[in-house]
Short mmCIF file of C-alpha atoms in Angstrom, two decimals:
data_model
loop_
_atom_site.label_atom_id
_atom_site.label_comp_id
_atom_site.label_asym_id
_atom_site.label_seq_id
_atom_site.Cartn_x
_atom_site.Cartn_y
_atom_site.Cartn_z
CA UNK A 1 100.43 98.47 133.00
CA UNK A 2 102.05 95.96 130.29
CA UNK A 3 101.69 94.60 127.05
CA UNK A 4 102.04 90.94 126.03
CA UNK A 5 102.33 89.21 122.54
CA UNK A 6 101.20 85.47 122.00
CA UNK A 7 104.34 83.46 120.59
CA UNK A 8 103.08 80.01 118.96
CA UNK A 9 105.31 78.01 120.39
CA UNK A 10 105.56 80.14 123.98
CA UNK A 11 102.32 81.37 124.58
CA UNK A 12 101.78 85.16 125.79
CA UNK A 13 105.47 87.09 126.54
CA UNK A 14 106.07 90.13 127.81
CA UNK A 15 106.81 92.88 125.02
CA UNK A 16 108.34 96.44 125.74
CA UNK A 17 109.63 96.83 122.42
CA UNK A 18 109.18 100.70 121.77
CA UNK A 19 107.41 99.84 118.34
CA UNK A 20 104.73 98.41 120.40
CA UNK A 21 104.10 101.93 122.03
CA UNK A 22 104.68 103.20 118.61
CA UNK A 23 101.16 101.34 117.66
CA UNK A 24 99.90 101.02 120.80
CA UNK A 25 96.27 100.05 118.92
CA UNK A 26 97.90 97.23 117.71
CA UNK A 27 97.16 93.52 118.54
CA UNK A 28 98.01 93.07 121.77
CA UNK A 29 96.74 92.17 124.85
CA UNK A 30 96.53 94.82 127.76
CA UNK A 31 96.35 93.69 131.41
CA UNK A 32 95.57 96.93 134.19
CA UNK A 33 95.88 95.52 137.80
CA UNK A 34 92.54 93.26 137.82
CA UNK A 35 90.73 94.75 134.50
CA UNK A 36 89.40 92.47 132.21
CA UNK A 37 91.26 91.69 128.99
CA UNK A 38 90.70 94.01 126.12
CA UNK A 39 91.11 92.39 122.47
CA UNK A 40 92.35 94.57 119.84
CA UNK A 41 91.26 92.30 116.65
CA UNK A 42 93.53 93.30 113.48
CA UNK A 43 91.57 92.80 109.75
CA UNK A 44 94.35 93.75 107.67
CA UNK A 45 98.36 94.11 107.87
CA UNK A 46 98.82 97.13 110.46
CA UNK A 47 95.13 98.04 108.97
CA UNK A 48 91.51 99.31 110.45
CA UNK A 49 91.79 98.49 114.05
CA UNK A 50 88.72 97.63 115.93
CA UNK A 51 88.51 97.46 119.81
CA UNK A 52 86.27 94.59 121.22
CA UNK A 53 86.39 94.59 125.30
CA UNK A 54 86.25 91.04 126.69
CA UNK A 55 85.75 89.23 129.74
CA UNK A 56 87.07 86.00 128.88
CA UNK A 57 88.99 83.32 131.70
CA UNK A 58 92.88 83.02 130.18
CA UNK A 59 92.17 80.02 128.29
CA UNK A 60 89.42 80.72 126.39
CA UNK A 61 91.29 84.02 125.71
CA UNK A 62 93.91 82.07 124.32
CA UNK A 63 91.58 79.26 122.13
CA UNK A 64 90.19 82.70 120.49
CA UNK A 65 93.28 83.99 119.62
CA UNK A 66 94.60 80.60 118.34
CA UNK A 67 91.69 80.66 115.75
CA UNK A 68 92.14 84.29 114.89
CA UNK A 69 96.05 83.74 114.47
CA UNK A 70 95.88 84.04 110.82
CA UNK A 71 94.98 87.10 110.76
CA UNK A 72 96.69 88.89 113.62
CA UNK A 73 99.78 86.99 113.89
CA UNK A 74 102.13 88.82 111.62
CA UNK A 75 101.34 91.87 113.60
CA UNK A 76 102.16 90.42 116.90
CA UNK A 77 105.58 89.24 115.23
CA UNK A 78 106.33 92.38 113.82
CA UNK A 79 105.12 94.83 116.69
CA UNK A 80 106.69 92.94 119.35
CA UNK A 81 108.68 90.54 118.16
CA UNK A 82 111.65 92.53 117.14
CA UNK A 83 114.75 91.09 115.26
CA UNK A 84 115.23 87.71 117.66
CA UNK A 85 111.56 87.39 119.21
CA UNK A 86 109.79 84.59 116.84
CA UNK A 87 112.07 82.15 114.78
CA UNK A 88 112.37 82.90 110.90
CA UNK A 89 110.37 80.29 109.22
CA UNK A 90 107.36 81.69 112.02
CA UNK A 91 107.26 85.08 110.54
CA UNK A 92 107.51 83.87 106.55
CA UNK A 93 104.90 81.38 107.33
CA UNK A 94 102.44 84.59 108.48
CA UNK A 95 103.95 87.05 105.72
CA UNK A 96 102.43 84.39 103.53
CA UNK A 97 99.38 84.10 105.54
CA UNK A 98 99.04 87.47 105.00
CA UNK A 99 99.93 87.96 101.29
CA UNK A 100 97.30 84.82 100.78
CA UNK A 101 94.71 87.42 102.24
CA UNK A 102 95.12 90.02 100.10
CA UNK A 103 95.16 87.87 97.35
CA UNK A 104 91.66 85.86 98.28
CA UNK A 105 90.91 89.97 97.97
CA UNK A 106 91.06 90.44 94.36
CA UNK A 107 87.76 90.57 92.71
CA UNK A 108 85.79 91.42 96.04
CA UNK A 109 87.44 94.20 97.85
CA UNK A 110 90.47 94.79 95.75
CA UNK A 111 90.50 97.39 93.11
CA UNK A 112 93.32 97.67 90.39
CA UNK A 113 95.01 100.37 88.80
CA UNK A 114 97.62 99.51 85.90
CA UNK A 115 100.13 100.73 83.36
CA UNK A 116 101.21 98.35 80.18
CA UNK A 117 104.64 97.76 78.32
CA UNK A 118 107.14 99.28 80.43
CA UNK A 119 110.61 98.20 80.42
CA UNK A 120 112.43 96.91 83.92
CA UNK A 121 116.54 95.61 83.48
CA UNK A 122 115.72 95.55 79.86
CA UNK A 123 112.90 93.40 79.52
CA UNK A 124 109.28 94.75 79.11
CA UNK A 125 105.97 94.32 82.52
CA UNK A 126 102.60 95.01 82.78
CA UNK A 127 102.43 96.34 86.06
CA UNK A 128 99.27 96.46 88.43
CA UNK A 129 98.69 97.98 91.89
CA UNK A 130 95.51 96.37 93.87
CA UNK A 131 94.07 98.49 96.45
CA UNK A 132 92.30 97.96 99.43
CA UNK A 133 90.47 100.92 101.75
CA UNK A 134 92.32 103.16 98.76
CA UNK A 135 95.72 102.13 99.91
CA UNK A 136 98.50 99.84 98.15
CA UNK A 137 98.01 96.42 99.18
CA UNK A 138 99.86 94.19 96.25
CA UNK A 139 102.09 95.42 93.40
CA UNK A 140 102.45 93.05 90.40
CA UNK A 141 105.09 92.93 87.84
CA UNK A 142 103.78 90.19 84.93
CA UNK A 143 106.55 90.16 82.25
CA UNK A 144 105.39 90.02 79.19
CA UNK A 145 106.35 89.72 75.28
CA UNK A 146 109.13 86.53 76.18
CA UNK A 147 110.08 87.84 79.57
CA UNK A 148 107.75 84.90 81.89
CA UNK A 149 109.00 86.27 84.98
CA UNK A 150 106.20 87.41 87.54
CA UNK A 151 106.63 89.65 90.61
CA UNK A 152 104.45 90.32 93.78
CA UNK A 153 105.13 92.86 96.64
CA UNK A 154 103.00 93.16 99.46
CA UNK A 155 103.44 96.23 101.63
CA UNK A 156 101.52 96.68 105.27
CA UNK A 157 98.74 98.99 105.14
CA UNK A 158 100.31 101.89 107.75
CA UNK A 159 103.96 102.18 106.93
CA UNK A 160 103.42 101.06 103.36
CA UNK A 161 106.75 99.17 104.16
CA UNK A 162 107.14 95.47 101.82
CA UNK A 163 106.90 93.05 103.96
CA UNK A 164 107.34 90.02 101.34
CA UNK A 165 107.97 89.15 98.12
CA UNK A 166 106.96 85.96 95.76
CA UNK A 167 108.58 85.78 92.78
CA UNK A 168 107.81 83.26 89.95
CA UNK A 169 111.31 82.71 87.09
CA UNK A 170 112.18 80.15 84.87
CA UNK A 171 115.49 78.30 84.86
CA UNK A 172 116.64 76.01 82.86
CA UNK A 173 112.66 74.86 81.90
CA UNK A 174 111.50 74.65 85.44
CA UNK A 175 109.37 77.16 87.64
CA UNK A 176 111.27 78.34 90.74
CA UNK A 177 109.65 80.01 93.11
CA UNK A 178 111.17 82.79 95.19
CA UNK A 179 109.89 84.12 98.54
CA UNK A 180 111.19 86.15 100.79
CA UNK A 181 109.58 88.00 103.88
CA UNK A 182 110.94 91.45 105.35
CA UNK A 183 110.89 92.09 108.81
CA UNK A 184 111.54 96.17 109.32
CA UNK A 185 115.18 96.87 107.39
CA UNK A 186 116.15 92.85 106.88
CA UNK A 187 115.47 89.89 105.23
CA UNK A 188 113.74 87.33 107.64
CA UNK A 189 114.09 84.57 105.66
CA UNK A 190 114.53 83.97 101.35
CA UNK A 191 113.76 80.80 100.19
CA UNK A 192 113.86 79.55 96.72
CA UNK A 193 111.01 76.97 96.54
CA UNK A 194 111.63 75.27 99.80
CA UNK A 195 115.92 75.49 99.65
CA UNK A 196 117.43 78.57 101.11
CA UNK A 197 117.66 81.20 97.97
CA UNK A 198 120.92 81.61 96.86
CA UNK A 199 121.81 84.81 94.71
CA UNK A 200 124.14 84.83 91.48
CA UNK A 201 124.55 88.28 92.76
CA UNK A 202 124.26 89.46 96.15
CA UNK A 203 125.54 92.41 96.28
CA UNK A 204 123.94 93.78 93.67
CA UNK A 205 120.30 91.43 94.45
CA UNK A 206 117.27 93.77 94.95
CA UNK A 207 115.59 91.02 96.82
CA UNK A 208 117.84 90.96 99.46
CA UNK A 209 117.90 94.64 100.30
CA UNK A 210 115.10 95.03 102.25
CA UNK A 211 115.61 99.06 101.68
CA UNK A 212 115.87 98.63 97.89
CA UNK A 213 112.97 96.48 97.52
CA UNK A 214 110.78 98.70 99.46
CA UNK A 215 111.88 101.84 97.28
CA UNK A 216 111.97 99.71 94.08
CA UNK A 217 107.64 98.91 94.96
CA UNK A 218 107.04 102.69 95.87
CA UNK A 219 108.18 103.84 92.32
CA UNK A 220 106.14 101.52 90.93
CA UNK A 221 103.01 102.44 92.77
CA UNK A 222 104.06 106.11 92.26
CA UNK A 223 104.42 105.09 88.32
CA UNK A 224 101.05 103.50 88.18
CA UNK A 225 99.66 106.52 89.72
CA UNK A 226 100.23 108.68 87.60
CA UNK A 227 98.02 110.57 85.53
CA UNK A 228 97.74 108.55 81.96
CA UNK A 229 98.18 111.32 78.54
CA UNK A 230 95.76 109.28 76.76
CA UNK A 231 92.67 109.96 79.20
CA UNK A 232 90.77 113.14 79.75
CA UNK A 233 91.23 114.97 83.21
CA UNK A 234 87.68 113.97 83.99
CA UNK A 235 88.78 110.25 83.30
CA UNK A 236 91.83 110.52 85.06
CA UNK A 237 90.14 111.93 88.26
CA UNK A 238 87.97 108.70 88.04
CA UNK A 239 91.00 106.49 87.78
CA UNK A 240 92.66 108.14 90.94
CA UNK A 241 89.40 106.76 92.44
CA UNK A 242 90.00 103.28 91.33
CA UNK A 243 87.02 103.21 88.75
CA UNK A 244 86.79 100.86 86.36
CA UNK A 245 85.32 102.25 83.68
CA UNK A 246 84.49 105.89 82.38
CA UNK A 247 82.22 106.84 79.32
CA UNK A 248 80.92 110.08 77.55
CA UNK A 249 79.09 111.81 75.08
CA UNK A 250 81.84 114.09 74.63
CA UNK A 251 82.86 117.32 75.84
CA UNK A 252 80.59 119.48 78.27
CA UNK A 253 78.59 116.48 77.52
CA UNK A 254 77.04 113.40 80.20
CA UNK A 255 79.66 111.21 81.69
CA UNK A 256 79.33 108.37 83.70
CA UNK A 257 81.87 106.65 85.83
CA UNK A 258 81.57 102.57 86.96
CA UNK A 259 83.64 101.76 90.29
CA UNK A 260 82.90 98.33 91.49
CA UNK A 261 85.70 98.69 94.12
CA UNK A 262 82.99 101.70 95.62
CA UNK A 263 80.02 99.83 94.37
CA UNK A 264 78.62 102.62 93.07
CA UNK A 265 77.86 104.21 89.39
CA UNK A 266 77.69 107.98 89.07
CA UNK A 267 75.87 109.78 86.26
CA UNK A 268 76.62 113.52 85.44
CA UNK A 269 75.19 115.67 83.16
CA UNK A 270 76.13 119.71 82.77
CA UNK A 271 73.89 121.97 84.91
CA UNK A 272 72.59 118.87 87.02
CA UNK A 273 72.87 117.39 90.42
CA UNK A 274 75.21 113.34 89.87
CA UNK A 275 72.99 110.85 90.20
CA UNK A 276 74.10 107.69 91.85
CA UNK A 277 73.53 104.23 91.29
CA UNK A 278 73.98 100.79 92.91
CA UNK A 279 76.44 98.61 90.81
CA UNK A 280 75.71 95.18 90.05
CA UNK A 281 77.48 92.46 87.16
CA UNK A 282 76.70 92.85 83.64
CA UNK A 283 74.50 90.18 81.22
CA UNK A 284 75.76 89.34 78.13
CA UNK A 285 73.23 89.85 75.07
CA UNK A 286 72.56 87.61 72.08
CA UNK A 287 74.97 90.05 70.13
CA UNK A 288 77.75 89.60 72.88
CA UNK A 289 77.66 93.21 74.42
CA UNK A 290 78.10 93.80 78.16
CA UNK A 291 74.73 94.81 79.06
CA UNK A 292 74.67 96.55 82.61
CA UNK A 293 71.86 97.60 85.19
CA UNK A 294 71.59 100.29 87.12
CA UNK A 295 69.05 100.93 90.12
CA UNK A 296 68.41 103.56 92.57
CA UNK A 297 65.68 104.58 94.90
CA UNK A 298 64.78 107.47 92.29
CA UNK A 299 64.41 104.63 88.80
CA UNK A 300 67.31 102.82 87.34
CA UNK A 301 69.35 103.45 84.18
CA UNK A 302 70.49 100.40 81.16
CA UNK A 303 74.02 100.75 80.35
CA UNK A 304 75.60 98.59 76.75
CA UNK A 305 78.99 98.46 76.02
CA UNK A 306 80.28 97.17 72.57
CA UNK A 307 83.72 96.31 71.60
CA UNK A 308 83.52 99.23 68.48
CA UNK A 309 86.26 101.98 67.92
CA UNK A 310 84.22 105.58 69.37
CA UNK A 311 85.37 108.86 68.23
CA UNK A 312 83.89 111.53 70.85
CA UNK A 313 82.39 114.81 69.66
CA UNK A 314 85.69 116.33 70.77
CA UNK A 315 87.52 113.82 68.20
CA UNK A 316 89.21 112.10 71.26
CA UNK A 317 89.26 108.10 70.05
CA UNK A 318 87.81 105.29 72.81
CA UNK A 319 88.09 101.55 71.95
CA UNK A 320 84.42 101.07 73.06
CA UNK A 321 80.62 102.52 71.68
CA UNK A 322 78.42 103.12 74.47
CA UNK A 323 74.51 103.15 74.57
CA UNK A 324 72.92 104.84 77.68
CA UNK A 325 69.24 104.44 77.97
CA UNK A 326 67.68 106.54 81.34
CA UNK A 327 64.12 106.67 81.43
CA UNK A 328 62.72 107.23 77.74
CA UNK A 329 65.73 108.48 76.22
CA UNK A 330 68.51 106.71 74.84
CA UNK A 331 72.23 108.70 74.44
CA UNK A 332 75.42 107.40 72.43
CA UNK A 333 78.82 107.96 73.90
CA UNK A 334 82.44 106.28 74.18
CA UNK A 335 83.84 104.49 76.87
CA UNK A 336 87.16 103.07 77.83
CA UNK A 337 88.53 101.13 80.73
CA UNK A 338 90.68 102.80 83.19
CA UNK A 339 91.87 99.97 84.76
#
């Protein structure tokens, strides 16, 4: 038995490299004795495998995975491709493939945590974590208050190792874009719009220490994850879950908790069973409130949310007033977005 990866430019080559065995689901094509070919189709960056079995003559084998190379290529580089097995500007042009994905994500599938106003070498970020399958999939750094740089750091979804950058920095009244794609411990390939990026620094250049960079995007996904002061535990627990937004009448009062990255809306209330809903888009009002709908099999519930200061019943402040109408009652409550 063997394993083969499909270079562009070569077509399939033999691959032993042990970090093939390593993920031996990976995207690759296995060949026992006279077996038929058996297509391991990736849908994410070392992601959710799923095992199709195929029966396919070589060359329609191959025509498939030519129009499925966008997704599964960067795999096949990095799995079997080792330091030397696909030329440079092959793997950054898939890293981007890939980082393109994730982004086409956001809104959909991708769910966001974030943390405002924290300073980075002395200049102030917003930074955001999207999540896909409740994993890291992009960290963003968007300076803010002067500072117009903007970072983004896609790791893969196993390792959780970066495997590029794309930066965005102003100099001298111009945008130049940096991009740089990481294959295991190195730098592939850094390119500074489309010259080679040259550093003013580098030795002391994050983006061209492929170990830095990768520890530099943990701690900020282990910053953004933390718990926020502000937020009760019961919001906080939401948050870890990627909601979106949390609201309540107060303490040991009804709380309900909107993830659109689950699709779902769940309604508690003390001494009851949660209640969950379907979640669907909001519709404005004449008065320019969010106005939400709820359904389930067991009746649906109407959900307003109004840009009004809230003080809880436990004095905790919210920046939003919340209306809740279920069946023939109507309760009051604050809300406040998580995300």
């Amino acid at each position: 038995m063997y394993s083969m990866y499909f270079n562009p430019a070569e077509g399939f080559q033999p691959c032993f490299n042990s970090f093939s065995f390593f993920y031996p689901a990976l995207f690759c094509i296995i060949k026992v004795e006279s077996a038929p070919f058996r297509l391991v189709k990736e849908n994410s960056f070392f992601g959710v495998v799923k095992m199709v079995s195929l029966s396919f003559a070589v060359n329609n084998l191959k025509l498939m995975i030519w129009k499925n190379l966008s997704l599964i290529a960067l795999v096949f580089l990095a799995a079997c491709g080792g330091e030397n097995g696909v030329p440079a500007e092959t793997f950054m042009a898939q890293s981007e493939a890939y980082a393109k994905r994730v982004d086409d994500k956001v809104g959909s599938e991708l769910a966001y945590r974030s943390i405002p106003e924290f300073l980075w070498e002395e200049e102030e970020w917003n930074a955001m974590v999207g999540y896909r399958d409740g994993k890291p999939a992009v960290v963003r750094l968007l300076g803010i208050n002067g500072n117009m740089s903007k970072w983004w750091m896609y790791p893969d979804s196993i390792s959780g190792k970066i495997v590029y950058l794309k930066e965005e920095v102003q100099n001298d009244g111009r945008v130049v874009r940096n991009r740089i794609a990481y294959r295991g411990d190195s730098v592939a390939l850094a390119l500074a719009s489309n010259d080679p990026y040259v550093s003013a620094d580098a030795v002391d250049d994050i983006r061209l220490d492929a170990a830095g960079i990768d520890v530099f995007m943990k701690s900020m996904v282990e910053k953004v994850e933390q718990d926020l002061k502000e937020l009760t535990e019961e919001a906080n627990a939401a948050r870890r879950e990627n909601a979106q937004f949390f609201a309540t009448g107060g303490r040991n009062s009804w709380a309900l908790t909107v993830n659109p990255s689950q699709s779902t809306v769940t309604f508690n209330e003390p001494g009851k069973e949660p209640r969950k809903f379907g979640y669907d888009v909001p519709r404005t009002n004449d008065k320019n409130e969010s106005v939400y709908t709820f359904a389930s099999l067991n009746g649906k519930i109407e959900f307003t949310v109004i840009a009004k200061p809230c003080s809880s019943s436990d004095d905790r402040k919210y920046p939003y007033t919340v209306i809740l109408k279920d069946d023939n009652r109507s309760l009051e409550g604050c809300g406040v977005l998580l995300q």
